[in-house]
PDB file of C-alpha atoms in Angstrom:
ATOM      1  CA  UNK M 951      14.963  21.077  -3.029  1.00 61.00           C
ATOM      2  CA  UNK M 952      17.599  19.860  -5.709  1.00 68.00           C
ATOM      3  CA  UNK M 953      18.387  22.296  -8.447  1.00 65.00           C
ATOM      4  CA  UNK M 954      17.280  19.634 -11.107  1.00 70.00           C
ATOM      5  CA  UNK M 955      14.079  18.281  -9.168  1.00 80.00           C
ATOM      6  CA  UNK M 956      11.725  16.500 -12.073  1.00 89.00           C
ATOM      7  CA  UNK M 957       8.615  17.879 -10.148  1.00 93.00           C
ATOM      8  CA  UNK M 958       9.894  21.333  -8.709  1.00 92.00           C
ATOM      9  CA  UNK M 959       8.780  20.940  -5.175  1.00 94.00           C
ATOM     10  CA  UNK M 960      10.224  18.707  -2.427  1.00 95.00           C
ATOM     11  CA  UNK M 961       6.730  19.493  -0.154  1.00 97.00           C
ATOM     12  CA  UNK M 962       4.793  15.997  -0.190  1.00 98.00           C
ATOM     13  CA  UNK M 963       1.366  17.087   0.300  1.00 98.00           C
ATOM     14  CA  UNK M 964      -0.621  13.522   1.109  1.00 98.00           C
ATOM     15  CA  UNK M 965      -0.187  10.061   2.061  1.00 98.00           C
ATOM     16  CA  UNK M 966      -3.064   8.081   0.207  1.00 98.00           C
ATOM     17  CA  UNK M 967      -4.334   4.975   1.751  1.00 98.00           C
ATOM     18  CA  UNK M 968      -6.433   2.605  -0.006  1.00 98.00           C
ATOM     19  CA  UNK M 969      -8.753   0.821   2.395  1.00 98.00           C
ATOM     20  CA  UNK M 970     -11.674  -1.684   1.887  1.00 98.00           C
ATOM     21  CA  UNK M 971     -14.221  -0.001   4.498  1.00 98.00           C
ATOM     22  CA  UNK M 972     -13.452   3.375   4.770  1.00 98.00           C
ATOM     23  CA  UNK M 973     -16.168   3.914   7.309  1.00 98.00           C
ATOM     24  CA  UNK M 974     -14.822   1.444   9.631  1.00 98.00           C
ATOM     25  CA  UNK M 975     -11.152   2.846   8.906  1.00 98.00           C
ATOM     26  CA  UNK M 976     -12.335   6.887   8.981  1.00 98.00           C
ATOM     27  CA  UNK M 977     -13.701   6.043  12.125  1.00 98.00           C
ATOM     28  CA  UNK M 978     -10.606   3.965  13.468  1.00 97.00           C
ATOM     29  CA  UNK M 979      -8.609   7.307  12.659  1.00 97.00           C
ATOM     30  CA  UNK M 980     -10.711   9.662  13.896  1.00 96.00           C
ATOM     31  CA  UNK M 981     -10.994   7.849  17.118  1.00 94.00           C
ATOM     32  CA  UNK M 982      -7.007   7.646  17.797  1.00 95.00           C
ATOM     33  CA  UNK M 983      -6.851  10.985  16.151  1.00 95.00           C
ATOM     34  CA  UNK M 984      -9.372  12.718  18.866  1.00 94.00           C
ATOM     35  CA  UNK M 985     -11.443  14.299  15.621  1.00 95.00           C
ATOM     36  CA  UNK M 986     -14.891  14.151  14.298  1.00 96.00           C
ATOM     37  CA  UNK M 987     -15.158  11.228  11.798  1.00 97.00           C
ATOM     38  CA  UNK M 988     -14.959  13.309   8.232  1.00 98.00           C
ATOM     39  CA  UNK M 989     -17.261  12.108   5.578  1.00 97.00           C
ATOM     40  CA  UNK M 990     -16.803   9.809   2.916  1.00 97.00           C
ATOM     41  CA  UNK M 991     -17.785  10.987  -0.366  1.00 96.00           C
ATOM     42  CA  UNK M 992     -17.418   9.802  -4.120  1.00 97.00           C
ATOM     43  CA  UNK M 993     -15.507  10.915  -6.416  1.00 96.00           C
ATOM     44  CA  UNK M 994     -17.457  12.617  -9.428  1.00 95.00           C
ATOM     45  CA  UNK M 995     -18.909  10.344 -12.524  1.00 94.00           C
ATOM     46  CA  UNK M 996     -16.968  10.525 -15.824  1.00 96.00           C
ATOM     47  CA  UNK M 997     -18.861  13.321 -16.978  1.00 94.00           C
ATOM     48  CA  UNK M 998     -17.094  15.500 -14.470  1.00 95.00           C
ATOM     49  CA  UNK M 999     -14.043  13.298 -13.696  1.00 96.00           C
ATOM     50  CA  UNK M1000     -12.805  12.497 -17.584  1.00 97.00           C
ATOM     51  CA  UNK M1001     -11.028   9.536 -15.375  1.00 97.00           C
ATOM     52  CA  UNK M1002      -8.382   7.904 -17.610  1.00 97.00           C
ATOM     53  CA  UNK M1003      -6.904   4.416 -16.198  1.00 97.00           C
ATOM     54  CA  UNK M1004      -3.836   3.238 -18.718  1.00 96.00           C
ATOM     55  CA  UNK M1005      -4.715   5.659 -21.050  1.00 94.00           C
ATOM     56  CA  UNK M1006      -8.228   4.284 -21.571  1.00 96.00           C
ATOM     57  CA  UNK M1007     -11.786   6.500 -20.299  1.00 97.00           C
ATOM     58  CA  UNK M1008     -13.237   3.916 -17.462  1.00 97.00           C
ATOM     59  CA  UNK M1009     -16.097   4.671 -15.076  1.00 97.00           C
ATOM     60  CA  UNK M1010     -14.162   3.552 -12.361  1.00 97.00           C
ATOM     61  CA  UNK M1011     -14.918   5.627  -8.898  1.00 97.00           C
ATOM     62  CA  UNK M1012     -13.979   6.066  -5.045  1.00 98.00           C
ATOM     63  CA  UNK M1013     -14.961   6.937  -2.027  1.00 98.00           C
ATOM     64  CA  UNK M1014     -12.745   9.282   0.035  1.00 98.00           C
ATOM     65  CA  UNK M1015     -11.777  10.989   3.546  1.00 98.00           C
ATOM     66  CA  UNK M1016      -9.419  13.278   4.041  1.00 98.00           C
ATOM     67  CA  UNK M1017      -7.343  14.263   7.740  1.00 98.00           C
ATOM     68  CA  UNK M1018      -5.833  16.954   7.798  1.00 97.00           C
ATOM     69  CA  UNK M1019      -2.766  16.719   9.845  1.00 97.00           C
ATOM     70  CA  UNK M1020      -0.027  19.035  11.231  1.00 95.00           C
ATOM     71  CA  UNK M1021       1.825  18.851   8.216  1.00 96.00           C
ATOM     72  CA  UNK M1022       0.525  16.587   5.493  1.00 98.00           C
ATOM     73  CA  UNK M1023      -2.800  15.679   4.599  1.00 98.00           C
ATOM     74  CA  UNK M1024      -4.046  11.609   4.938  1.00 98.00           C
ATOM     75  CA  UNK M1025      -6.385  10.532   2.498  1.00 98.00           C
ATOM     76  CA  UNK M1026      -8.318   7.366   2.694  1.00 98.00           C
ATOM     77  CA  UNK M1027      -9.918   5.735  -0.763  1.00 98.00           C
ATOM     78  CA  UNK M1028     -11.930   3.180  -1.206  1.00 98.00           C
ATOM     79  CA  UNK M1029     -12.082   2.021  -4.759  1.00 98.00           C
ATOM     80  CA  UNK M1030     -14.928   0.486  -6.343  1.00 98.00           C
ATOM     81  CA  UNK M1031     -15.309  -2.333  -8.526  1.00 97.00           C
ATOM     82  CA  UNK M1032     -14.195  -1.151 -11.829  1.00 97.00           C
ATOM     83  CA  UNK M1033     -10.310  -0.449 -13.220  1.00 97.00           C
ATOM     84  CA  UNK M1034      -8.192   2.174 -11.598  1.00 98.00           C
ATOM     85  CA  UNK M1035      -4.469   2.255  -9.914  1.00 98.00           C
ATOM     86  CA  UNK M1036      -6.815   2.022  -6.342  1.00 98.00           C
ATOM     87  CA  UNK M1037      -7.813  -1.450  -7.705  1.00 98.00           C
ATOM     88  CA  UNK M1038      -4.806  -2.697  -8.875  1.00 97.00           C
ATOM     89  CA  UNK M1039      -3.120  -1.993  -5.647  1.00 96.00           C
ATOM     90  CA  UNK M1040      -5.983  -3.451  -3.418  1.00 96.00           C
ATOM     91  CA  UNK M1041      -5.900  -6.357  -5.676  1.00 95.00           C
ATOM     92  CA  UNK M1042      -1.735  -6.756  -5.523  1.00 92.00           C
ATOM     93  CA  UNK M1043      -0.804  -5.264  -2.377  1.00 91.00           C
ATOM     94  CA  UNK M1044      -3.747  -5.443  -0.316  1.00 93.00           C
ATOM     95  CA  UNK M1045      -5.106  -2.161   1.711  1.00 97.00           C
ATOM     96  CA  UNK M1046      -1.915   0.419   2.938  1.00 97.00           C
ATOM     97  CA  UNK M1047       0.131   3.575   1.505  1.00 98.00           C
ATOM     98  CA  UNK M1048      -0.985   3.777  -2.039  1.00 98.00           C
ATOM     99  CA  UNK M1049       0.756   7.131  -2.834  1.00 98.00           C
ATOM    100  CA  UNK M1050       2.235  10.238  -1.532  1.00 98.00           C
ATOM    101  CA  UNK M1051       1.328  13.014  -3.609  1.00 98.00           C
ATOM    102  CA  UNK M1052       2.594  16.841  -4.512  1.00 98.00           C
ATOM    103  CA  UNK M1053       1.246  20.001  -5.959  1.00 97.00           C
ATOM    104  CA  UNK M1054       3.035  21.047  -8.838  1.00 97.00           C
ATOM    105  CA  UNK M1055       2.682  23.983 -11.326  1.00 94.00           C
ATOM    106  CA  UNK M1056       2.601  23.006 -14.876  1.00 94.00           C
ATOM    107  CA  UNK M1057       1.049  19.578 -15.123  1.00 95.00           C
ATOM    108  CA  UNK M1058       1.556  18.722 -18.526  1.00 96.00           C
ATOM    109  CA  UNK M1059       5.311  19.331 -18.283  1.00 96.00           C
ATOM    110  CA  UNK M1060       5.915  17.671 -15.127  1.00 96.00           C
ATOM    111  CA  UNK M1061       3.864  14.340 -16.659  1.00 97.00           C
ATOM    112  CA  UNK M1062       6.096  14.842 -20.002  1.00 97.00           C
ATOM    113  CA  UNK M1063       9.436  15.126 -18.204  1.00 95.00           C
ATOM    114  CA  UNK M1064       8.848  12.075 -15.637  1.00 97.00           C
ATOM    115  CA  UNK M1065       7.191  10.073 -18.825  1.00 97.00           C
ATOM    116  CA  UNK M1066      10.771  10.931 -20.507  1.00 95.00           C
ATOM    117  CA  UNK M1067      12.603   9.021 -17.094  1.00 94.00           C
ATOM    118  CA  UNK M1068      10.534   6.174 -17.436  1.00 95.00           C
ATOM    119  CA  UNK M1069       7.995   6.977 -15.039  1.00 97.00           C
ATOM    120  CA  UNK M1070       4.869   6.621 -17.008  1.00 97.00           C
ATOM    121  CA  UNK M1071       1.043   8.215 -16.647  1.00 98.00           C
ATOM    122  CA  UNK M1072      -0.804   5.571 -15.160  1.00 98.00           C
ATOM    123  CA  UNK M1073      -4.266   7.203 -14.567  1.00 98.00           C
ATOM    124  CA  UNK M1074      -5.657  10.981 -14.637  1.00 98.00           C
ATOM    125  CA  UNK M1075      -8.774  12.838 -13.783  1.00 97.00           C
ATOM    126  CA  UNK M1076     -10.496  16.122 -13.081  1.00 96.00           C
ATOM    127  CA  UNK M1077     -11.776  17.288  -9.345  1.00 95.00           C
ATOM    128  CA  UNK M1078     -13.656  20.285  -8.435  1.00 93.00           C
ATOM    129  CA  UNK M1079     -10.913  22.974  -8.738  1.00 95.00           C
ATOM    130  CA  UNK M1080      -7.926  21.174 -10.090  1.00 96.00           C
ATOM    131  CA  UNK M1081      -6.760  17.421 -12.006  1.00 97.00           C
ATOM    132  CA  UNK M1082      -4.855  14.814 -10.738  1.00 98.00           C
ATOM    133  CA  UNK M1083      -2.191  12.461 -12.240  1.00 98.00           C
ATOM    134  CA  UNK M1084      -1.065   9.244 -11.024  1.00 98.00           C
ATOM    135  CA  UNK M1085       2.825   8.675 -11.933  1.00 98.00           C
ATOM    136  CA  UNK M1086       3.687   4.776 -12.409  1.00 97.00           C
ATOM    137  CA  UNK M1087       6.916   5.415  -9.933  1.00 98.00           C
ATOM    138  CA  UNK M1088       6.075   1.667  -8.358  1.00 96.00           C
ATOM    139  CA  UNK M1089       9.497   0.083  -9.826  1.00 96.00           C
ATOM    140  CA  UNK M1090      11.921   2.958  -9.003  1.00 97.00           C
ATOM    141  CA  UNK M1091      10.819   4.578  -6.167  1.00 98.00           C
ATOM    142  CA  UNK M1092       8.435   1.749  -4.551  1.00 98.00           C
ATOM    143  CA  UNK M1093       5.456   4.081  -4.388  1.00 98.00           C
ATOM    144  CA  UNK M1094       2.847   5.759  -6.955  1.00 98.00           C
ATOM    145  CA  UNK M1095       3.259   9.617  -7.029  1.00 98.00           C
ATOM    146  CA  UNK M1096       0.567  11.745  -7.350  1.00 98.00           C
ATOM    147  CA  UNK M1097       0.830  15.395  -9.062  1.00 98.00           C
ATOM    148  CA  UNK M1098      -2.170  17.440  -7.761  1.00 98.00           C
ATOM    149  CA  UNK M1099      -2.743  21.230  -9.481  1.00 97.00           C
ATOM    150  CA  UNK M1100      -4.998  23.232  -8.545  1.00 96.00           C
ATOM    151  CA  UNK M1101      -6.436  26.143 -11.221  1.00 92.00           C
TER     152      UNK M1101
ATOM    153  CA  UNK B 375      -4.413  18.242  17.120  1.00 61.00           C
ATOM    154  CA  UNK B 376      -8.122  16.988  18.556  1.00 68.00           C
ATOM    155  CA  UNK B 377      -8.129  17.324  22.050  1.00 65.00           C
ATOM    156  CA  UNK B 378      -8.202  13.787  22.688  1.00 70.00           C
ATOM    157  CA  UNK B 379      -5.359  12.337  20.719  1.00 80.00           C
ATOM    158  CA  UNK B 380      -3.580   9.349  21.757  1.00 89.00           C
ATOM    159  CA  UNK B 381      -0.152  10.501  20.699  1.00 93.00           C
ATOM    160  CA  UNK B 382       0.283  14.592  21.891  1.00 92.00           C
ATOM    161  CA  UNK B 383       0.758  15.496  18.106  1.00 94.00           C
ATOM    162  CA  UNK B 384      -0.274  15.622  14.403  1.00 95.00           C
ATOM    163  CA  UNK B 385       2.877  16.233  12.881  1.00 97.00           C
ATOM    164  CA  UNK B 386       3.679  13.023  10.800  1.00 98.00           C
ATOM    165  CA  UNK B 387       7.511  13.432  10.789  1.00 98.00           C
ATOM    166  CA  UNK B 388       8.649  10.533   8.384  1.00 98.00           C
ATOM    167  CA  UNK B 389       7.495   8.509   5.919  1.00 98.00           C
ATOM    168  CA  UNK B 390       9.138   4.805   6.054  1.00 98.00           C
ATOM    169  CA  UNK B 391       9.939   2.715   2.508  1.00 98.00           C
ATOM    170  CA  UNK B 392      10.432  -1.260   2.539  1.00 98.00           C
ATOM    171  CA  UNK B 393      13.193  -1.393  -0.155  1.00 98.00           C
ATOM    172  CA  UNK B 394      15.175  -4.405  -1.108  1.00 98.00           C
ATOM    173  CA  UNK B 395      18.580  -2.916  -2.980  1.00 98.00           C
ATOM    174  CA  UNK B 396      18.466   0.500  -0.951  1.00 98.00           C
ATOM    175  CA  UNK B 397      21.526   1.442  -3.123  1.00 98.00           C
ATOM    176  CA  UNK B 398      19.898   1.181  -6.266  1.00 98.00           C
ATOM    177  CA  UNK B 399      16.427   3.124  -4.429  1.00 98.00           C
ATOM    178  CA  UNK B 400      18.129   5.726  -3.035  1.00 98.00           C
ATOM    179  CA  UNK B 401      20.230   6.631  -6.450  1.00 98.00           C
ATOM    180  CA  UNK B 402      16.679   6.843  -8.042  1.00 97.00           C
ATOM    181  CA  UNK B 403      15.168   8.931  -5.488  1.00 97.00           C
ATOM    182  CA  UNK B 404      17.969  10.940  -5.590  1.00 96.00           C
ATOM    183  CA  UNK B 405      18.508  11.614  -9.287  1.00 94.00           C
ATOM    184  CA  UNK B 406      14.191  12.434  -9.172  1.00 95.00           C
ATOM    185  CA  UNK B 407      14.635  15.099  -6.465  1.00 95.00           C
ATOM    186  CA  UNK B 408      18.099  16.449  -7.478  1.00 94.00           C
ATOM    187  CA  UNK B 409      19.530  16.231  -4.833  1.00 95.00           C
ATOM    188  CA  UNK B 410      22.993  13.659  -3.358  1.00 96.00           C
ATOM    189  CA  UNK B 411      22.594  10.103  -3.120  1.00 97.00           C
ATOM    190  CA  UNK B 412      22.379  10.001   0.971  1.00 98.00           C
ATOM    191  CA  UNK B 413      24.956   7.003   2.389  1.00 97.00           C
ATOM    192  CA  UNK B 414      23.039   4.459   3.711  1.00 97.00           C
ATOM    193  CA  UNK B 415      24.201   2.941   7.022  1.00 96.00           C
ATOM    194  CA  UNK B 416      23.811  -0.218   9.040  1.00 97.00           C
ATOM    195  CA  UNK B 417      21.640   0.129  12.393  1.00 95.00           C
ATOM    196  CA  UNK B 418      23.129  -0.270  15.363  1.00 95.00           C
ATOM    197  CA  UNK B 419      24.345  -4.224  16.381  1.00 94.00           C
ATOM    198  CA  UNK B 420      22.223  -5.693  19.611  1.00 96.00           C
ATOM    199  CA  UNK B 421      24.401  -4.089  22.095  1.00 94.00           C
ATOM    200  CA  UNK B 422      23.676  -0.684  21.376  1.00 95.00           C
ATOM    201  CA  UNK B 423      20.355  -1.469  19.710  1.00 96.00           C
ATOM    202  CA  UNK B 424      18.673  -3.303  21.658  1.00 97.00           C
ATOM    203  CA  UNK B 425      16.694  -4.581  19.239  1.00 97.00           C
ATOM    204  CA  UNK B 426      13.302  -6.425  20.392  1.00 97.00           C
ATOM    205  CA  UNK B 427      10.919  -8.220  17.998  1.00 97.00           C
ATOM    206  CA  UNK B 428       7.124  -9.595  19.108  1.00 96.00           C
ATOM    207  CA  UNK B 429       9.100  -9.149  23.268  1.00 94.00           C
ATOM    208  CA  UNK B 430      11.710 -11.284  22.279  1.00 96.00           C
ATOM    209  CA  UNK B 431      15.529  -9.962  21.198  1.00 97.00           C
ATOM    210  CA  UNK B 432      16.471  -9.913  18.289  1.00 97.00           C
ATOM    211  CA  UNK B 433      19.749  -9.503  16.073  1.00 97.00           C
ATOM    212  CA  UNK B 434      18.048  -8.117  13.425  1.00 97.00           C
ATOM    213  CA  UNK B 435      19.719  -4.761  11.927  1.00 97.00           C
ATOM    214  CA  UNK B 436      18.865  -2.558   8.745  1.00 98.00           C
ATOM    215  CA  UNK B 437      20.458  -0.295   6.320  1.00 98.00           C
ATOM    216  CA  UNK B 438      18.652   3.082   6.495  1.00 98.00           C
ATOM    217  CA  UNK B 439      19.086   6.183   3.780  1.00 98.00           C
ATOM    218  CA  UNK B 440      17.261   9.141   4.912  1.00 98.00           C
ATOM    219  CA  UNK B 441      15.836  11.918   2.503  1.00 98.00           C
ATOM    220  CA  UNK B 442      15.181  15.595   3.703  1.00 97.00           C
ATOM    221  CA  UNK B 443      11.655  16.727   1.738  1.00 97.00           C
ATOM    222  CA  UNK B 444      10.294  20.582   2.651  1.00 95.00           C
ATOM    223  CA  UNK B 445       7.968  19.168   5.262  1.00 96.00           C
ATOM    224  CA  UNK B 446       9.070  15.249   6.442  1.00 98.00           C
ATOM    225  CA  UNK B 447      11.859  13.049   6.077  1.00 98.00           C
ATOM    226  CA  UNK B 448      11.581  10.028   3.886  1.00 98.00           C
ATOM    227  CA  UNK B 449      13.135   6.714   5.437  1.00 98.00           C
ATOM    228  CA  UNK B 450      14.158   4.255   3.361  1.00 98.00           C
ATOM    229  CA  UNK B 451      14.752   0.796   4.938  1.00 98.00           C
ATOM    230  CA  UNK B 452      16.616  -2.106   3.766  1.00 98.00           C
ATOM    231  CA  UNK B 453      16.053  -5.473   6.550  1.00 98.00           C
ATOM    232  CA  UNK B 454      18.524  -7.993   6.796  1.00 98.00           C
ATOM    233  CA  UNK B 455      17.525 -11.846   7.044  1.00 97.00           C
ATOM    234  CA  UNK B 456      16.706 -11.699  10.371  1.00 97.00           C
ATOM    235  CA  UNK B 457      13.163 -11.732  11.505  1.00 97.00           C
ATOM    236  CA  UNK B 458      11.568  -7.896  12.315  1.00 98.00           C
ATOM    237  CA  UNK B 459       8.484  -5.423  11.452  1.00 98.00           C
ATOM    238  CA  UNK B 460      11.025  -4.983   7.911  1.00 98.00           C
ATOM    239  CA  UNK B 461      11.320  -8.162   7.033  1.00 98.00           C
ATOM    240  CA  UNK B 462       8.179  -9.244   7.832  1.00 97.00           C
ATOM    241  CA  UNK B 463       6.358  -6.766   5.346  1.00 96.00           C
ATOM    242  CA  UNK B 464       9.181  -7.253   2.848  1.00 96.00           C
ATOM    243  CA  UNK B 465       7.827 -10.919   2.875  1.00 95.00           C
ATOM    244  CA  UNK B 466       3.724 -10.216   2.974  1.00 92.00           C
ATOM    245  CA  UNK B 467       3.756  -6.912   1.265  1.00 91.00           C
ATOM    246  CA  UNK B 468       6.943  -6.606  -0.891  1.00 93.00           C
ATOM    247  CA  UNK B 469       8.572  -3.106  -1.305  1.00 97.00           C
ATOM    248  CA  UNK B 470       6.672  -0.148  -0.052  1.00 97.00           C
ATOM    249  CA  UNK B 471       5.307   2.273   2.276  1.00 98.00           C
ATOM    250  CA  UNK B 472       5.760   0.281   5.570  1.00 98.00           C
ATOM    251  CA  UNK B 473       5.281   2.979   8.342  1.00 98.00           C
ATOM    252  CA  UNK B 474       4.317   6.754   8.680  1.00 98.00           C
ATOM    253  CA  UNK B 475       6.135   8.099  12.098  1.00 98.00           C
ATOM    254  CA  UNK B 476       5.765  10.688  15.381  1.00 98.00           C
ATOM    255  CA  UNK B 477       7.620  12.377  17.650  1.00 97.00           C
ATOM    256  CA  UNK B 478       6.332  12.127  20.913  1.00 97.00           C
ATOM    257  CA  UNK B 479       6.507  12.900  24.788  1.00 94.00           C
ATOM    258  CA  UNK B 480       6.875  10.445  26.698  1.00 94.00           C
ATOM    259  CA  UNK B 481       6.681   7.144  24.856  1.00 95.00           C
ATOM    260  CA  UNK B 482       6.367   4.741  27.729  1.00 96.00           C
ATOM    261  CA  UNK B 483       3.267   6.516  28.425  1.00 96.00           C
ATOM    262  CA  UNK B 484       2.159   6.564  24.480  1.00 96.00           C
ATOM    263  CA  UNK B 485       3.026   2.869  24.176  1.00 97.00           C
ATOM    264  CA  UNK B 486       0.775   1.829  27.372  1.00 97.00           C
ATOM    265  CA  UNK B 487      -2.475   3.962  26.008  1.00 95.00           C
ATOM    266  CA  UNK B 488      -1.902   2.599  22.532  1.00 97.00           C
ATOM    267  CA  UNK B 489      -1.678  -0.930  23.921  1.00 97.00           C
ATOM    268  CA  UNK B 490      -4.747  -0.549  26.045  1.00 95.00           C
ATOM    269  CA  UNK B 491      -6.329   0.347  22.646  1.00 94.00           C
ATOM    270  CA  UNK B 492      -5.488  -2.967  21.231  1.00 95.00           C
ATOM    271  CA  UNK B 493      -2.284  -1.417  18.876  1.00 97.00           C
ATOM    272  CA  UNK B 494       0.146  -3.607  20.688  1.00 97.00           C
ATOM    273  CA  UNK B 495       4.165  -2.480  20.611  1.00 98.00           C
ATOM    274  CA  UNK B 496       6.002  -4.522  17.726  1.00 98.00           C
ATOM    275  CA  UNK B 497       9.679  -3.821  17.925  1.00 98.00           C
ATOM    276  CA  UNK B 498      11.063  -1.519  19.801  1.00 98.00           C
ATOM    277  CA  UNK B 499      15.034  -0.305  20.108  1.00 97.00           C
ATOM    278  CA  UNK B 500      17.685   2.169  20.856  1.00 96.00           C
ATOM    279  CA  UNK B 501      19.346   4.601  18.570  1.00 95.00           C
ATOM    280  CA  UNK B 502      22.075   7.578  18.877  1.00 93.00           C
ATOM    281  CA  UNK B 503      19.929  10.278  20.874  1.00 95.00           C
ATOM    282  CA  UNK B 504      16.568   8.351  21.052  1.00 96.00           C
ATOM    283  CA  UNK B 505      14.432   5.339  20.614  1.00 97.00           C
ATOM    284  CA  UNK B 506      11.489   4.308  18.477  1.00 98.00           C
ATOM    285  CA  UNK B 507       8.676   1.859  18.510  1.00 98.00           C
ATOM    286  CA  UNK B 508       6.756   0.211  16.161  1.00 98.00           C
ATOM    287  CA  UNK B 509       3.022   0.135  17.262  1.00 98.00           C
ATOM    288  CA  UNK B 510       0.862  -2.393  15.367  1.00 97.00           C
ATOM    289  CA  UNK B 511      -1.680  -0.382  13.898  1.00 98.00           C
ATOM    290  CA  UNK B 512      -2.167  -2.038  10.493  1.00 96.00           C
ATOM    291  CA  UNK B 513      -5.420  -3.873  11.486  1.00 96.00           C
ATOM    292  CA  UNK B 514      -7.692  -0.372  12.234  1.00 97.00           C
ATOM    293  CA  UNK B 515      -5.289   2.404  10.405  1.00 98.00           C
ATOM    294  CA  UNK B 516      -3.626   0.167   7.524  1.00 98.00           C
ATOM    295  CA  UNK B 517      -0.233   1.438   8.054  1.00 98.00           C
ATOM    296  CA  UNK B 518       1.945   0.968  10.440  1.00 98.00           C
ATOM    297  CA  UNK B 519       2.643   3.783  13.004  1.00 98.00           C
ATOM    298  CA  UNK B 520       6.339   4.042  14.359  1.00 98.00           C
ATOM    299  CA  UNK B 521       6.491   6.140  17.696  1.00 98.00           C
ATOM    300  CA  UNK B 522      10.471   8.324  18.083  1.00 98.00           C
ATOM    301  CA  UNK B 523      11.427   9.875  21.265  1.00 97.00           C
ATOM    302  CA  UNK B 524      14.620  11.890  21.514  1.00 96.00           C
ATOM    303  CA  UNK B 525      16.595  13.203  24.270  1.00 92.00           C
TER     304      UNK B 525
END
C-alpha cells in the first residue's frame, strides 16, 4: 500500500454486480460455483437504511446475494424501481461490475479527503452492523468505489 | 471451493478495466493508491500472441498497466482498433469492469467443461510464461470470466 493512499487500505473487499434477476443469476453462480444458491434478501427500509442518493433521503431498495470467494467477496444487487447509483448504472450501463468496494476505518475522513480529489459522495446508507458509501470514482478510475465500515 | 466447481478454484486473481487513455487512468489510480504510475506496455504482436478472436486470428493487441492491491491485481486494458473481447465492450459498454480472472489447472480441460456449459471460449492467446482465455460468461454471470494458465 502507497504511503499516501486516500483510503488507507489496498485490500478490495467485493466486486458488486448489478443484475436484473438475481435469482436466475444467484443460481447461474452457484451452479458454476459448485455452492448452495445463497438467498436474496432486501436491503432494510429507510427507517433503518437512512439511504441517501445525491445527497437527497429516497426509498430506493435492493435485493442482494453475496459469494464468498477465496479471496474477495461477489455481491449481486438487484435494484428496484426507485433512484439509487444501482439504477443509474442498470439504466446507463446495463447489468455487470458496478463497484469494487473496501473497508476503511474512519468513514467520514476517507469521504472528506476523496470529496477534496474530486471524487464526490454519490449515495450512503446504514446496514446491520456498519454504513456504506458509494464514491462517484466513474470518470477517473472507471468504476464506483465503495467504503464499507463496520462498528 | 464447492466440491463441484467448474474451474478447480475460488481465488479471483485480477480484476480487468476497459479504459480508453490508459495513461491518463493509470496516473489517477496511481496518485489514489500512492503508489508509481505502472508503465503500460503493448501485448505481444500475432507471432508471439497468437491472438484468436470468435476462432478466427486476429491482429488485435492492447496496452496493459497492472496494479498490485493486498489481495488481487487490477488490469487495466487499453484495445487498439482492431476487433477483440476489448474493443468490443469498449464499443457496447464504454469504460469499465470488463472481466474478473482465474488461475487454473489445466485450461484445455476448463475451456471444454465451460463450453459444454454453454460459456463458449472468446479469445484466446499466448503470453510470456502462460496463456489466457476469455470465456463468454456475460449472458448467466454478467461479467466476463478470463481463464490464465502459467507454466
Amino acid at each position: 500500500m502507497g504511503k499516501d493512499s486516500v483510503l488507507g487500505t489496498d485490500v478490495v473487499a467485493q466486486i458488486g454486480i448489478i443484475v436484473k434477476d438475481i435469482e436466475e443469476t444467484s443460481k447461474a453462480f452457484a451452479d458454476f460455483l459448485g455452492v448452495d444458491v445463497p438467498s436474496a434478501d432486501w436491503t432494510d427500509a429507510f427507517d433503518k437504511a437512512q439511504t441517501h442518493y445525491q445527497r437527497n433521503p429516497v426509498p430506493s431498495r435492493a435485493r442482494l446475494a453475496f459469494f464468498e470467494m477465496g479471496n474477495i467477496q461477489i455481491e449481486l444487487i438487484e435494484p428496484d424501481e426507485n433512484p439509487s447509483t444501482w439504477r443509474d448504472f442498470l439504466e446507463n450501463h446495463g447489468e455487470g461490475v458496478h463497484h469494487i468496494a473496501f473497508v476503511v476505518n474512519g468513514m467520514k475522513q476517507v469521504v472528506a479527503r476523496m470529496e477534496n480529489q474530486h471524487m464526490p459522495l454519490v449515495q450512503k446508507g446504514e446496514y446491520e452492523g456498519g454504513r456504506y458509501a458509494y464514491m462517484d470514482t466513474e470518470k477517473p478510475l472507471k468504476v464506483i468505489l465503495e467504503l464499507l465500515e463496520n462498528d
